[in-house]
């Protein structure tokens, strides 16, 4: 039976008129909070296909109304910004207060800071996006760290922040620790010293090593290399051979003829 709507309140939907009772029965949404229909005379508040009466749209924890206010959701529960922050937002590592959603925060190794709390331990200035160095649970801007902690290179007197070398218990930059002779970097290669000056092996041998009486090249004597010494002359082990037959004389008897050394067999003809 079709009931007359003359003089009565009605609702239009897709150009079709409905009495209030039928409209609410057919089309009203159910409130998420109280599970009752949201009638024509009530304000229907919706979020992600879910609906609430105006009086039911409140924070799950503190029960304050969320109508026309910012809110967040967690596990499908509505939460005001304050309750959400207290429960789920990061806490500042410095002041221990909540870092509110939407505010800028700084993070490092699992800890979070308010931007204004992330400061240098020494100068107390905000670090922001600048480089910093952590030490003993504190953070330092690079200039303050260098002033307070970095060793100074014994050569250039500037701070050593990375890649230093220790020589004679003194710190050097790798770029400053050079061969006294050729000025090549000594870091990462074998070197020796004379009168407290460092030399690469080539320079040291050319400047100070004795020369082999046979091949005339330097005898370094470094790294356990062996050589023969006789009457203020020296030979590499491999060079200590008979002048005539070239047999090795290492560990054997030998004879000398002026500057030459001979095996006993070749020396018979002397």
Short mmCIF file of C-alpha atoms in Angstrom, two decimals:
data_model
loop_
_atom_site.label_atom_id
_atom_site.label_comp_id
_atom_site.label_asym_id
_atom_site.label_seq_id
_atom_site.Cartn_x
_atom_site.Cartn_y
_atom_site.Cartn_z
CA UNK A 1 0.00 0.00 0.00
CA UNK A 2 1.37 3.43 -0.95
CA UNK A 3 0.95 5.98 1.85
CA UNK A 4 0.26 9.60 1.00
CA UNK A 5 3.08 12.03 1.83
CA UNK A 6 0.82 15.06 1.66
CA UNK A 7 1.65 17.35 4.57
CA UNK A 8 4.33 15.01 5.88
CA UNK A 9 8.13 15.16 6.04
CA UNK A 10 9.79 13.12 3.35
CA UNK A 11 13.22 12.44 1.84
CA UNK A 12 14.16 12.45 -1.85
CA UNK A 13 16.58 9.81 -3.10
CA UNK A 14 17.30 9.55 -6.80
CA UNK A 15 14.23 11.76 -7.37
CA UNK A 16 12.01 9.29 -5.52
CA UNK A 17 10.22 10.46 -2.35
CA UNK A 18 10.33 8.33 0.82
CA UNK A 19 8.69 8.82 4.18
CA UNK A 20 11.22 9.11 6.99
CA UNK A 21 10.44 5.68 8.42
CA UNK A 22 10.93 3.88 5.12
CA UNK A 23 14.01 5.87 4.20
CA UNK A 24 15.72 5.11 7.50
CA UNK A 25 14.75 1.45 7.23
CA UNK A 26 16.17 1.17 3.73
CA UNK A 27 19.14 3.53 3.64
CA UNK A 28 20.29 4.67 7.09
CA UNK A 29 23.85 3.78 8.12
CA UNK A 30 24.54 1.98 11.37
CA UNK A 31 26.67 3.78 13.97
CA UNK A 32 29.99 2.06 14.67
CA UNK A 33 29.78 3.00 18.34
CA UNK A 34 26.21 2.34 19.46
CA UNK A 35 25.16 0.06 16.55
CA UNK A 36 21.91 2.02 16.09
CA UNK A 37 20.70 3.53 12.81
CA UNK A 38 21.77 7.09 12.08
CA UNK A 39 18.41 8.76 11.34
CA UNK A 40 17.57 11.66 9.07
CA UNK A 41 17.56 14.08 11.97
CA UNK A 42 21.09 13.09 13.05
CA UNK A 43 24.42 14.19 11.60
CA UNK A 44 26.14 11.26 9.92
CA UNK A 45 29.93 11.42 10.37
CA UNK A 46 31.91 9.03 8.19
CA UNK A 47 35.53 7.90 7.89
CA UNK A 48 36.73 5.17 5.53
CA UNK A 49 33.22 3.78 4.92
CA UNK A 50 32.42 3.71 8.65
CA UNK A 51 29.74 5.89 10.21
CA UNK A 52 28.99 7.46 13.60
CA UNK A 53 26.36 9.58 15.28
CA UNK A 54 27.76 13.00 16.14
CA UNK A 55 27.56 12.18 19.88
CA UNK A 56 29.30 8.82 19.31
CA UNK A 57 32.26 10.25 17.39
CA UNK A 58 34.76 10.52 20.27
CA UNK A 59 38.25 9.43 21.32
CA UNK A 60 38.44 5.78 22.32
CA UNK A 61 40.59 6.59 25.36
CA UNK A 62 39.66 10.00 26.81
CA UNK A 63 36.11 10.05 25.31
CA UNK A 64 36.44 13.68 24.18
CA UNK A 65 34.48 14.59 21.05
CA UNK A 66 36.43 14.42 17.78
CA UNK A 67 33.86 16.40 15.79
CA UNK A 68 35.72 18.94 13.59
CA UNK A 69 39.03 18.04 15.29
CA UNK A 70 42.14 16.22 14.02
CA UNK A 71 42.36 12.56 15.00
CA UNK A 72 44.27 9.36 14.28
CA UNK A 73 43.36 5.69 14.22
CA UNK A 74 45.03 2.64 15.69
CA UNK A 75 43.60 -0.87 15.32
CA UNK A 76 40.40 0.75 13.95
CA UNK A 77 39.95 2.80 17.14
CA UNK A 78 39.58 6.58 16.94
CA UNK A 79 42.10 8.54 19.03
CA UNK A 80 42.55 12.25 19.57
CA UNK A 81 45.98 13.60 18.64
CA UNK A 82 47.08 13.89 22.27
CA UNK A 83 46.12 10.33 23.24
CA UNK A 84 47.68 8.92 20.07
CA UNK A 85 50.93 10.82 20.70
CA UNK A 86 51.14 9.76 24.34
CA UNK A 87 50.54 6.14 23.44
CA UNK A 88 52.32 5.63 20.12
CA UNK A 89 54.49 8.58 19.12
CA UNK A 90 58.25 8.69 19.65
CA UNK A 91 59.65 10.20 22.82
CA UNK A 92 62.49 12.71 22.57
CA UNK A 93 65.78 11.17 23.73
CA UNK A 94 66.79 14.48 25.31
CA UNK A 95 63.68 15.96 27.02
CA UNK A 96 61.69 12.68 27.21
CA UNK A 97 58.55 14.44 25.94
CA UNK A 98 56.34 13.21 23.10
CA UNK A 99 57.27 14.20 19.56
CA UNK A 100 53.90 15.24 18.17
CA UNK A 101 52.76 13.85 14.81
CA UNK A 102 53.58 16.25 12.00
CA UNK A 103 56.42 17.95 13.87
CA UNK A 104 59.95 17.62 12.58
CA UNK A 105 62.14 15.10 14.37
CA UNK A 106 65.75 13.97 14.11
CA UNK A 107 66.66 10.27 14.27
CA UNK A 108 69.95 8.44 14.84
CA UNK A 109 70.53 4.77 15.71
CA UNK A 110 66.99 4.14 16.90
CA UNK A 111 66.67 7.32 18.99
CA UNK A 112 64.55 10.37 18.18
CA UNK A 113 64.83 14.05 19.13
CA UNK A 114 62.80 17.21 18.73
CA UNK A 115 64.64 19.32 16.19
CA UNK A 116 65.37 21.92 18.88
CA UNK A 117 66.62 19.24 21.32
CA UNK A 118 69.13 17.72 18.87
CA UNK A 119 72.04 19.97 19.86
CA UNK A 120 75.83 19.81 20.14
CA UNK A 121 76.92 18.80 23.66
CA UNK A 122 79.67 21.44 23.65
CA UNK A 123 78.23 24.57 22.00
CA UNK A 124 74.54 23.70 22.55
CA UNK A 125 73.65 24.86 19.04
CA UNK A 126 71.06 22.82 17.03
CA UNK A 127 72.82 20.35 14.75
CA UNK A 128 69.95 20.09 12.24
CA UNK A 129 71.10 18.43 9.03
CA UNK A 130 74.80 19.25 9.54
CA UNK A 131 77.42 16.55 10.05
CA UNK A 132 77.98 15.42 13.62
CA UNK A 133 80.06 12.89 15.56
CA UNK A 134 78.63 10.80 18.45
CA UNK A 135 80.83 10.14 21.50
CA UNK A 136 79.95 8.72 24.95
CA UNK A 137 76.18 8.99 24.34
CA UNK A 138 76.48 12.64 23.31
CA UNK A 139 76.50 14.29 19.90
CA UNK A 140 79.00 16.93 18.77
CA UNK A 141 79.12 19.17 15.72
CA UNK A 142 82.33 18.57 13.78
CA UNK A 143 84.13 21.81 14.79
CA UNK A 144 83.45 21.20 18.51
CA UNK A 145 84.50 17.55 18.28
CA UNK A 146 87.78 18.51 16.66
CA UNK A 147 88.46 21.15 19.30
CA UNK A 148 87.69 18.84 22.21
CA UNK A 149 88.77 15.36 21.16
CA UNK A 150 90.68 15.13 17.87
CA UNK A 151 94.45 14.61 18.00
CA UNK A 152 96.57 17.13 16.15
CA UNK A 153 98.98 16.10 13.43
CA UNK A 154 102.56 16.63 14.61
CA UNK A 155 103.46 17.92 11.13
CA UNK A 156 100.66 20.33 10.11
CA UNK A 157 99.14 20.90 13.59
CA UNK A 158 95.60 20.36 12.24
CA UNK A 159 93.06 17.93 13.78
CA UNK A 160 93.08 14.28 12.68
CA UNK A 161 89.47 13.12 12.27
CA UNK A 162 90.02 9.98 10.14
CA UNK A 163 92.86 7.86 8.85
CA UNK A 164 95.72 8.86 11.13
CA UNK A 165 99.14 7.21 11.46
CA UNK A 166 101.17 6.84 14.68
CA UNK A 167 104.96 7.03 14.41
CA UNK A 168 107.24 7.32 17.46
CA UNK A 169 104.07 7.68 19.57
CA UNK A 170 103.08 10.81 17.66
CA UNK A 171 99.99 11.24 15.43
CA UNK A 172 100.21 12.13 11.74
CA UNK A 173 97.75 12.57 8.89
CA UNK A 174 98.36 9.92 6.25
CA UNK A 175 98.95 12.74 3.77
CA UNK A 176 101.57 14.29 6.05
CA UNK A 177 103.53 11.12 6.82
CA UNK A 178 106.00 11.22 3.89
CA UNK A 179 109.42 9.84 3.04
CA UNK A 180 112.12 12.34 3.99
CA UNK A 181 113.83 11.68 0.66
CA UNK A 182 111.28 11.36 -2.14
CA UNK A 183 108.22 12.82 -0.30
CA UNK A 184 106.03 9.84 -1.21
CA UNK A 185 103.32 8.73 1.25
CA UNK A 186 104.62 6.04 3.63
CA UNK A 187 101.24 4.87 4.93
CA UNK A 188 100.57 1.28 3.85
CA UNK A 189 104.16 0.46 2.81
CA UNK A 190 107.33 -0.69 4.52
CA UNK A 191 109.66 2.04 5.72
CA UNK A 192 112.58 2.55 8.07
CA UNK A 193 114.19 5.48 9.85
CA UNK A 194 117.53 7.10 10.49
CA UNK A 195 118.09 9.87 13.06
CA UNK A 196 114.30 9.90 13.68
CA UNK A 197 113.58 10.65 10.01
CA UNK A 198 111.37 8.20 8.10
CA UNK A 199 112.43 6.87 4.68
CA UNK A 200 110.91 4.53 2.15
CA UNK A 201 113.14 1.49 1.54
CA UNK A 202 114.38 2.74 -1.82
CA UNK A 203 115.54 6.08 -0.48
CA UNK A 204 117.06 4.56 2.62
CA UNK A 205 119.04 2.01 0.61
CA UNK A 206 120.23 4.60 -1.91
CA UNK A 207 121.30 7.00 0.82
CA UNK A 208 122.65 4.79 3.60
CA UNK A 209 122.88 1.10 2.66
CA UNK A 210 126.23 -0.52 1.90
CA UNK A 211 126.83 -1.47 -1.73
CA UNK A 212 127.44 -5.00 -2.88
CA UNK A 213 131.08 -5.48 -3.93
CA UNK A 214 129.88 -7.56 -6.89
CA UNK A 215 126.73 -5.96 -8.35
CA UNK A 216 127.20 -2.53 -6.67
CA UNK A 217 123.48 -2.26 -5.76
CA UNK A 218 122.50 -1.46 -2.13
CA UNK A 219 122.31 -4.18 0.51
CA UNK A 220 119.35 -3.22 2.65
CA UNK A 221 119.70 -5.86 5.34
CA UNK A 222 115.99 -5.22 6.10
CA UNK A 223 113.36 -7.87 6.59
CA UNK A 224 115.93 -10.50 7.53
CA UNK A 225 117.71 -10.51 4.14
CA UNK A 226 121.21 -12.10 4.44
CA UNK A 227 124.53 -10.81 3.22
CA UNK A 228 128.24 -11.66 3.53
CA UNK A 229 130.79 -9.26 5.07
CA UNK A 230 134.56 -9.61 4.74
CA UNK A 231 137.27 -7.00 5.34
CA UNK A 232 134.91 -4.01 5.10
CA UNK A 233 133.33 -5.35 1.92
CA UNK A 234 129.80 -6.78 1.64
CA UNK A 235 128.04 -9.02 -0.85
CA UNK A 236 124.46 -10.15 -1.37
CA UNK A 237 124.25 -13.86 -0.64
CA UNK A 238 123.42 -14.49 -4.30
CA UNK A 239 126.44 -12.43 -5.40
CA UNK A 240 129.04 -14.12 -3.21
CA UNK A 241 130.41 -16.37 -6.00
CA UNK A 242 133.78 -17.40 -7.38
CA UNK A 243 134.99 -14.82 -9.90
CA UNK A 244 136.13 -17.52 -12.34
CA UNK A 245 133.67 -20.45 -12.14
CA UNK A 246 130.77 -18.59 -10.49
CA UNK A 247 130.12 -21.31 -7.90
CA UNK A 248 128.52 -20.02 -4.70
CA UNK A 249 130.98 -19.49 -1.86
CA UNK A 250 128.35 -19.07 0.87
CA UNK A 251 129.36 -21.28 3.77
CA UNK A 252 132.56 -22.42 2.00
CA UNK A 253 136.21 -21.51 2.16
CA UNK A 254 137.52 -19.01 -0.39
CA UNK A 255 140.62 -17.14 -1.44
CA UNK A 256 141.09 -13.51 -2.45
CA UNK A 257 143.04 -12.13 -5.37
CA UNK A 258 143.10 -8.34 -5.15
CA UNK A 259 139.34 -7.42 -5.34
CA UNK A 260 138.22 -10.86 -6.50
CA UNK A 261 137.13 -13.90 -4.51
CA UNK A 262 137.90 -17.41 -5.75
CA UNK A 263 136.94 -20.92 -4.77
CA UNK A 264 139.86 -23.14 -3.59
CA UNK A 265 139.93 -24.99 -6.94
CA UNK A 266 140.28 -21.83 -9.03
CA UNK A 267 142.71 -20.41 -6.48
CA UNK A 268 145.24 -23.19 -7.12
CA UNK A 269 146.42 -21.38 -10.25
CA UNK A 270 147.25 -18.20 -8.33
#
